[in-house]
Coordinates of C-alpha atoms in Angstrom, one line a residue:
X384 CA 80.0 115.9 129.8
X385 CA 80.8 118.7 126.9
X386 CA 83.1 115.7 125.5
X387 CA 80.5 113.6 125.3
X388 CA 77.7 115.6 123.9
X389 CA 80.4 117.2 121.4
X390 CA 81.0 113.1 120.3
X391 CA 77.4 112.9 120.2
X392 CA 76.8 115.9 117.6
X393 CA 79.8 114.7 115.4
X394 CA 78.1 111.3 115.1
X395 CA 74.6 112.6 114.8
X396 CA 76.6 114.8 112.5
X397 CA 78.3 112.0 110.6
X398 CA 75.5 110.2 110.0
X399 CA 73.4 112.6 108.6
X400 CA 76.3 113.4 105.8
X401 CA 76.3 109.4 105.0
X402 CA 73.1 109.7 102.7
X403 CA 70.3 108.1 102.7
X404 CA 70.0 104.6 104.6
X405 CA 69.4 101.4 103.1
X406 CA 67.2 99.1 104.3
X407 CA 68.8 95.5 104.4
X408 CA 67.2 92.4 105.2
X409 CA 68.3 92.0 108.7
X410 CA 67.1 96.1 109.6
X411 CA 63.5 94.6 107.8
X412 CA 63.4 91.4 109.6
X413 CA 64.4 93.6 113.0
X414 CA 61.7 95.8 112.3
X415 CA 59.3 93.0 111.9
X416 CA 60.0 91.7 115.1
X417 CA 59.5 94.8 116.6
X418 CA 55.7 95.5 114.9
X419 CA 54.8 91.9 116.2
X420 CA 55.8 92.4 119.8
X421 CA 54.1 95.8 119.5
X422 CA 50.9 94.1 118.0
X423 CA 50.8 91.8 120.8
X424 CA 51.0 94.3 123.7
X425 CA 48.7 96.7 121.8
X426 CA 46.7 93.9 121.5
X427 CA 46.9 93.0 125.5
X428 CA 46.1 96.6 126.3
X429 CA 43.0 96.5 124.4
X430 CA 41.8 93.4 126.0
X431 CA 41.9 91.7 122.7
X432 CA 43.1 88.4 121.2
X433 CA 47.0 89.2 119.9
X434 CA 46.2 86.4 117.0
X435 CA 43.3 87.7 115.5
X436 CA 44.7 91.8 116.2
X437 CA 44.1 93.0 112.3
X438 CA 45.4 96.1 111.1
X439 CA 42.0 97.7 111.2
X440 CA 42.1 97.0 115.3
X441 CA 45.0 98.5 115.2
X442 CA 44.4 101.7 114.2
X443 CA 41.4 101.9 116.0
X444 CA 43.3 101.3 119.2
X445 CA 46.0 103.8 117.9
X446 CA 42.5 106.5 117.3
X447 CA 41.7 105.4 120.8
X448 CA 44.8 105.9 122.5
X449 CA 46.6 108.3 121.1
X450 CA 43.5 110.9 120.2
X451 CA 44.8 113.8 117.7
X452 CA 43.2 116.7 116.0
X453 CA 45.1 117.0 112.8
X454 CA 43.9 117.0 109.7
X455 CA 46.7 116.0 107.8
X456 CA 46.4 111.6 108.4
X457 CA 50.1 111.6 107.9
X458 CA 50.7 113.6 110.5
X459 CA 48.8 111.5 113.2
X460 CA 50.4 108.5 115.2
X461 CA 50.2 105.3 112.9
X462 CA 51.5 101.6 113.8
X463 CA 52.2 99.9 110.0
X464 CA 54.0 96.6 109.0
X465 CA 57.5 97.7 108.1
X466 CA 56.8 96.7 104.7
X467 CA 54.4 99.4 104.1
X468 CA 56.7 101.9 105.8
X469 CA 60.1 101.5 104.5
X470 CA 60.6 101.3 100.8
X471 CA 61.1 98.6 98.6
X472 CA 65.0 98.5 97.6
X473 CA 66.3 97.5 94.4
X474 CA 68.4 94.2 93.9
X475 CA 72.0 94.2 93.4
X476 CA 72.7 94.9 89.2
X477 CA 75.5 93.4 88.6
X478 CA 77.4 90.3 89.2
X479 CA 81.0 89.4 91.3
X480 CA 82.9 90.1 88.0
X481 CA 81.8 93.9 87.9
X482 CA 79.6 93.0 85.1
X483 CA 76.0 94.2 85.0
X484 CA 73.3 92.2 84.6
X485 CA 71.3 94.1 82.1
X486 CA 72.1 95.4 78.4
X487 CA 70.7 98.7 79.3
X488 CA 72.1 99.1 83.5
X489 CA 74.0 102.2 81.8
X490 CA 71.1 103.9 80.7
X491 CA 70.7 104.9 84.3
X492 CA 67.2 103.7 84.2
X493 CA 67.1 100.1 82.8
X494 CA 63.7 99.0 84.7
X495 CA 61.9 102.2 82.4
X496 CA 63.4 101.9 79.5
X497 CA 62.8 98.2 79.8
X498 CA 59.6 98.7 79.9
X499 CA 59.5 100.8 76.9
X500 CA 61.1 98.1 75.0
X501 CA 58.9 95.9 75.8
X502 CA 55.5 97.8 75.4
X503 CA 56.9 99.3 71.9
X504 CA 57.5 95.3 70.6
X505 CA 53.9 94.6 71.8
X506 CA 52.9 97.5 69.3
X507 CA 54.9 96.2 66.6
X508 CA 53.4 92.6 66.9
X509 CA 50.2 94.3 67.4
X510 CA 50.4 96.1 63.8
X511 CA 51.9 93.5 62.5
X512 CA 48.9 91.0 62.8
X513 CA 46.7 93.6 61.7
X514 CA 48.3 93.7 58.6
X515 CA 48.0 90.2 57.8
X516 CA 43.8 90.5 58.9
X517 CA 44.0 93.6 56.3
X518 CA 45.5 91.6 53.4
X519 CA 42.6 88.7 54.3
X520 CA 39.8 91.9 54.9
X521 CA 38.9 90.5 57.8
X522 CA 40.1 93.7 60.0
X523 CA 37.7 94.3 62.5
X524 CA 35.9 97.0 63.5
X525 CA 37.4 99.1 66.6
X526 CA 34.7 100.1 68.9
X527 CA 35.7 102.9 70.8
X528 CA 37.3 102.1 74.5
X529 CA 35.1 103.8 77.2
X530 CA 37.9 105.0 79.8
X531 CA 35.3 106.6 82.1
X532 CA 35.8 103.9 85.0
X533 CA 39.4 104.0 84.9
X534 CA 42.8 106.2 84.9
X535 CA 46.3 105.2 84.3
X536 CA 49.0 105.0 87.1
X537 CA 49.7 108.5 88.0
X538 CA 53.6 109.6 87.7
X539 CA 54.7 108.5 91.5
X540 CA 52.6 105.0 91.4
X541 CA 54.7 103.9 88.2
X542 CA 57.8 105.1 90.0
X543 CA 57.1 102.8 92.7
X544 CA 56.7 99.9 90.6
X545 CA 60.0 100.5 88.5
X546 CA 61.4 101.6 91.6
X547 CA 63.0 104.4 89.8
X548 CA 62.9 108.3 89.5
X549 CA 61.1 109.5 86.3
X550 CA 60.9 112.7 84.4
X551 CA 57.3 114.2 83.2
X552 CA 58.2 113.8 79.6
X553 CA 59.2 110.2 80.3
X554 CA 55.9 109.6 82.5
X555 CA 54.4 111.2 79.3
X556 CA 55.9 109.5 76.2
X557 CA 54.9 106.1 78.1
X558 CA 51.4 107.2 78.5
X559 CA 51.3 108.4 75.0
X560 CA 52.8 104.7 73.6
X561 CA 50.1 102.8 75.9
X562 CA 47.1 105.1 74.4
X563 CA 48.6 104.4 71.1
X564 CA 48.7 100.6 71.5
X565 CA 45.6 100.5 73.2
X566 CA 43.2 102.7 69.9
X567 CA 44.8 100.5 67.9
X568 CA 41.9 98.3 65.9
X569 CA 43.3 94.9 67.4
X570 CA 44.8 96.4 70.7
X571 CA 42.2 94.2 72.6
X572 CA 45.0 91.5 72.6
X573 CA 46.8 93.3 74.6
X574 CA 44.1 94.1 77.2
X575 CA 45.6 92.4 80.1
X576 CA 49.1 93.8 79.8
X577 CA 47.6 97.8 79.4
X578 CA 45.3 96.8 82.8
X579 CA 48.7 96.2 84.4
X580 CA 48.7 99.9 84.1
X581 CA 45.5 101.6 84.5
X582 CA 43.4 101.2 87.8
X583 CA 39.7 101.5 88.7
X584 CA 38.1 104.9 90.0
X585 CA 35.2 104.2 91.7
X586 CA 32.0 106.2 90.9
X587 CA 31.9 109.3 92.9
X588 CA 29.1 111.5 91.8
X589 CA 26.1 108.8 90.8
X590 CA 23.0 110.4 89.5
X591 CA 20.4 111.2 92.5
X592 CA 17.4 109.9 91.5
X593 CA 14.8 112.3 92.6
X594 CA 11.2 111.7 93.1
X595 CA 7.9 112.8 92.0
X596 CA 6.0 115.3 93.3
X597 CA 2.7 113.7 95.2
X598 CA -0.5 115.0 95.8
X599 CA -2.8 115.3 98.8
X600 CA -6.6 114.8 99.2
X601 CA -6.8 118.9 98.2
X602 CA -4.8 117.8 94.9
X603 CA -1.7 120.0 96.3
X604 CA 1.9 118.9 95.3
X605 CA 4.0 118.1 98.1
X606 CA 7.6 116.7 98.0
X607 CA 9.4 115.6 101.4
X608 CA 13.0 115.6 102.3
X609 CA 15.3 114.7 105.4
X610 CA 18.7 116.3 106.8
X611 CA 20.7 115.8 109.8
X612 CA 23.2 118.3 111.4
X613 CA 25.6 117.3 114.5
X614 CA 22.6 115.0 116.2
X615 CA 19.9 116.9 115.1
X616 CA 17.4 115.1 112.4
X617 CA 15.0 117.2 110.8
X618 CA 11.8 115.9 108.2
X619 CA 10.9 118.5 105.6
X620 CA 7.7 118.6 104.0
X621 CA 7.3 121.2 101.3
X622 CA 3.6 122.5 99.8
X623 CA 3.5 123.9 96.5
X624 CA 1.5 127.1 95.6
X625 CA 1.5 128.3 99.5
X626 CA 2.3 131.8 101.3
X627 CA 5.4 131.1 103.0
X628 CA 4.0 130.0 106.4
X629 CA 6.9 127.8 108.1
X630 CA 5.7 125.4 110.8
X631 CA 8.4 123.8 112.9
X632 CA 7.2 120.8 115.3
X633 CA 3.7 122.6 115.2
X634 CA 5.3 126.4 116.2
X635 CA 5.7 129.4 114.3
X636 CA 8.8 129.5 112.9
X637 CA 9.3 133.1 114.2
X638 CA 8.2 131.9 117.9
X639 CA 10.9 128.5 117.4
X640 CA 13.9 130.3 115.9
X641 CA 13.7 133.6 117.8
X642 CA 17.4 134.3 116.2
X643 CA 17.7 136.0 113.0
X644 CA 20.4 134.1 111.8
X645 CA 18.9 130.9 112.3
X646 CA 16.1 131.8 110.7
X647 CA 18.1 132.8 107.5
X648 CA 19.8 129.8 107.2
X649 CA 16.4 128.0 107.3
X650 CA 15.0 130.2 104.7
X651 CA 18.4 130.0 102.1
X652 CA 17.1 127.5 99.9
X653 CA 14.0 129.2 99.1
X654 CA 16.0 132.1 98.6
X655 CA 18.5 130.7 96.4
X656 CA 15.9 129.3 94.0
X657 CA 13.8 132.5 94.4
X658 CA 11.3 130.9 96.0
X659 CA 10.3 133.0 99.3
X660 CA 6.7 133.0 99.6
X661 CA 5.7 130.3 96.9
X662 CA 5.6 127.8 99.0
X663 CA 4.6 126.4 102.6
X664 CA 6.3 123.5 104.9
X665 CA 5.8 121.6 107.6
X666 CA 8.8 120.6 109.4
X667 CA 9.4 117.7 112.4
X668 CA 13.1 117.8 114.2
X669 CA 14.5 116.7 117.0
X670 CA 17.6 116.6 118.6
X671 CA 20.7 119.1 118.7
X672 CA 20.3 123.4 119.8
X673 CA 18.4 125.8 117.7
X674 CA 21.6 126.3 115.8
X675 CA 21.7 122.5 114.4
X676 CA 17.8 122.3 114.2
X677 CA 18.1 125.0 111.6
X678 CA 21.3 123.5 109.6
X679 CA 19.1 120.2 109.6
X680 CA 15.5 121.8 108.2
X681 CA 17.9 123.7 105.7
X682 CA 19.6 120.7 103.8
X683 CA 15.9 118.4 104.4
X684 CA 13.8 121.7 103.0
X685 CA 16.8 121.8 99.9
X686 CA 16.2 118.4 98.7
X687 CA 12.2 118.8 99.3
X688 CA 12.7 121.3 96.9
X689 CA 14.3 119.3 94.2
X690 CA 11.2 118.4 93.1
X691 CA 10.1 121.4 92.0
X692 CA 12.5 122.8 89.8
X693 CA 14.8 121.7 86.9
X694 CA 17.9 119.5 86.4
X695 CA 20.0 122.7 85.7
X696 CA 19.0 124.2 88.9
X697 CA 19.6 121.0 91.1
X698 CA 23.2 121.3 89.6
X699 CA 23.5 125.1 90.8
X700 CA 22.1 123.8 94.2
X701 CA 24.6 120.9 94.6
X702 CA 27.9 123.5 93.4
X703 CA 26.2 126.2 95.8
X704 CA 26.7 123.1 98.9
X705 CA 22.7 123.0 99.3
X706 CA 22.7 119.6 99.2
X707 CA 25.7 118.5 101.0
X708 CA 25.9 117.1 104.4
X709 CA 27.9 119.4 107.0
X710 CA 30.2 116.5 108.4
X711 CA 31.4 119.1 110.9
X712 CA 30.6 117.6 115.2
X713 CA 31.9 118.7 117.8
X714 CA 36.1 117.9 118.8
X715 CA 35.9 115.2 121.8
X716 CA 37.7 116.5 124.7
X717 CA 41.8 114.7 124.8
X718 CA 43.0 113.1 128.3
X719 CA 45.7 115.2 130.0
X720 CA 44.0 119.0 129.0
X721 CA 40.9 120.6 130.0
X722 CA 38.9 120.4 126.4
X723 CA 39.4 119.6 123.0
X724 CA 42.7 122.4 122.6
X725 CA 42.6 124.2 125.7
X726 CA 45.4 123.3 128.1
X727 CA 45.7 122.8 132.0
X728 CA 46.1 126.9 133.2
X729 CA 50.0 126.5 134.3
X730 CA 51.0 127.4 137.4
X731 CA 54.4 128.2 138.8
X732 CA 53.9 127.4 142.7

C-alpha cells in the first residue's frame, strides 16, 4: 500500500510540474459528451423534458439541488457547456517546414500587434481622405461623439479576443490609437470597426421622476409613498405643516412600536431632512414583525418625503441609502443540517 500511494504522489506530482494543460479537440468533444448526458439526467431528475432542458433550467435545478450560501457566484456549484468553461486555445502558428505563418509570430504577440497594424492603416486612410475633402473644402463638421452609453473592452475582455497576455501600457496605447481614430472629423467611416471594440452599458441610475405634491379638501399638501421590507408592505402618506403625530394602521405610533429602536428607524428620514415635528403621516402595513413593519414605513415615509424638499437633498437621501430597498430575507434552511448554518449537534455514541 505505501508503494502504491508513494506512485500515486509522484504522478500527482508529475503532473502538476508538466504545466498547464491543453485542451485538445478530443478532451472538448469528451467533455461535451459528458455535459449532455449530465443535462439529460439533470433533466430526468427534475421531471422535465431533456430536449427542451435550457441553460436557465439548469441552473435553477443546480440553485434547487445543491442550495449554498456564498456570496461569491463563482464559488457556488455551476453545470456550463465546456465551451464556456475551458478556454479557447490558439491554432498551431507555423507550418510542417518550421516556418511560421505570420510576419510578426516573433514579436511574441502577433494577434496585438496585428491589430495595431491594422487599426493604425485605418487612420492613415482615414486622414488621408480628409485631406482630399480639405483640398475640395468640403470637410465636414465633426459633432462631438456622446460615449455616455458605452465603454471600450476592459484590459481582460480584449485579451480574450486576441487570446493573448497584454501589458497596461499596451491595453493603453491601443485605447489611445482608437480614441484618436474615432475624434477624428471623418472617423464615422470607421464606425463599425471601433464598435467591434466598445460595448453597451446599460442605464443604471435613470432619473426618478417624482411627483407633485396634492392637496386635500382642507387645501393641505400631501405626498404618498410605498416600501416593502422582507414580506412586509407598508403605504406612507405624509401631511405637510403638521405636529408630528404618526398613525400606524389607525394606532399610536408609540402604542404600535413599543421598542425604541423601531421607532427610530421609523422616524430617520424626518430626522435626516430635519424635519421632526413639521409634518404628520398616516401609515397602512401589513405583513412581517414590528422590526420589518418599521424598515417598510421608513423607506415608504423617505420617498413621501421627496416631495417636499429639493433635488440636492433627494441626492443626499439616495447616497445616505434612504431610498434604497433592503434586499436582505431571511437564509432558507439547507437539507442535511438543522437551519440555514447550524449543524446536526454531533454525537459520539
Amino acid at each position: 500500500l505505501r508503494l502504491m500511494y508513494t506512485a500515486t504522489a509522484m504522478q500527482s506530482k508529475n503532473v502538476g510540474a508538466s504545466g498547464p494543460e491543453k485542451y485538445t479537440e478530443a478532451f472538448i468533444k469528451k467533455q461535451i459528451e459528458e455535459f449532455n448526458l449530465g443535462k439529460r439526467h439533470l433533466a430526468n431528475m427534475m421531471g422535465e423534458d431533456p430536449e427542451t432542458f435550457t441553460q436557465e433550467d439548469i441552473d435553477r435545478a443546480i440553485a434547487y439541488l445543491f442550495p449554498s450560501g456564498l456570496f461569491d457566484k463563482q464559488a457556488r456549484p455551476m453545470m456550463k457547456h465546456p465551451t464556456e468553461i475551458f478556454p479557447e486555445q490558439r491554432k498551431i502558428q507555423w507550418g510542417e517546414d518550421g516556418r511560421p505563418f505570420h510576419f510578426l509570430f516573433y514579436t511574441g504577440k502577433q494577434s496585438y500587434y496585428s491589430l495595431m497594424h491594422e487599426t493604425y492603416e485605418k487612420l492613415l486612410n482615414v486622414q488621408k481622405y480628409q485631406d482630399q475633402l480639405t483640398a475640395q473644402d468640403h470637410l465636414p463638421q465633426k459633432e462631438k461623439k456622446n460615449l455616455a452609453g458605452s465603454r471600450w473592452l476592459t484590459k481582460i475582455e480584449l485579451e480574450e479576443m486576441l487570446l493573448e497576455k497584454l501589458s497596461d501600457d499596451e491595453y493603453s496605447r491601443f485605447i489611445q490609437l482608437l480614441q484618436k481614430l474615432m475624434m477624428l472629423p471623418c472617423g464615422d467611416i470607421e464606425e463599425k470597426y471601433i464598435q467591434k471594440f466598445s460595448k453597451e452599458v446599460p442605464v443604471q441610475l435613470q432619473k426618478v421622476v417624482i411627483e407633485p405634491l396634492k392637496y386635500d379638501e382642507r387645501g393641505v399638501a400631501f405626498s404618498t409613498g410605498e416600501g416593502t421590507r422582507k414580506t412586509a408592505r407598508a403605504t406612507a402618506v405624509v401631511y405637510d405643516n403638521g405636529t408630528g403625530k404618526i398613525t400606524v394602521n389607525g394606532i399610536d405610533v408609540l402604542h404600535y412600536f413599543p421598542v425604541l429602536q423601531d421607532r427610530e428607524q421609523l422616524l430617520f428620514p424626518f430626522q435626516f431632512l430635519d424635519r421632526v415635528g413639521k409634518h404628520d403621516m398616516v401609515c397602512t402595513v401589513s405583513g412581517g414583525g414590528r422590526s420589518a413593519q418599521a424598515g417598510a414605513i421608513r423607506l415608504a415615509s423617505a420617498k413621501a418625503l421627496r416631495s417636499f424638499v429639493t433635488e440636492k437633498e433627494v441626492e443626499f437621501m439616495r447616497q445616505a441609502g434612504l431610498l434604497t430597498f433592503d434586499p436582505r430575507v431571511k437564509e432558507r434552511k439547507k437539507p442535511g443540517q438543522e437551519g440555514a448554518r447550524r449543524k446536526f449537534t454531533w454525537k459520539k455514541r
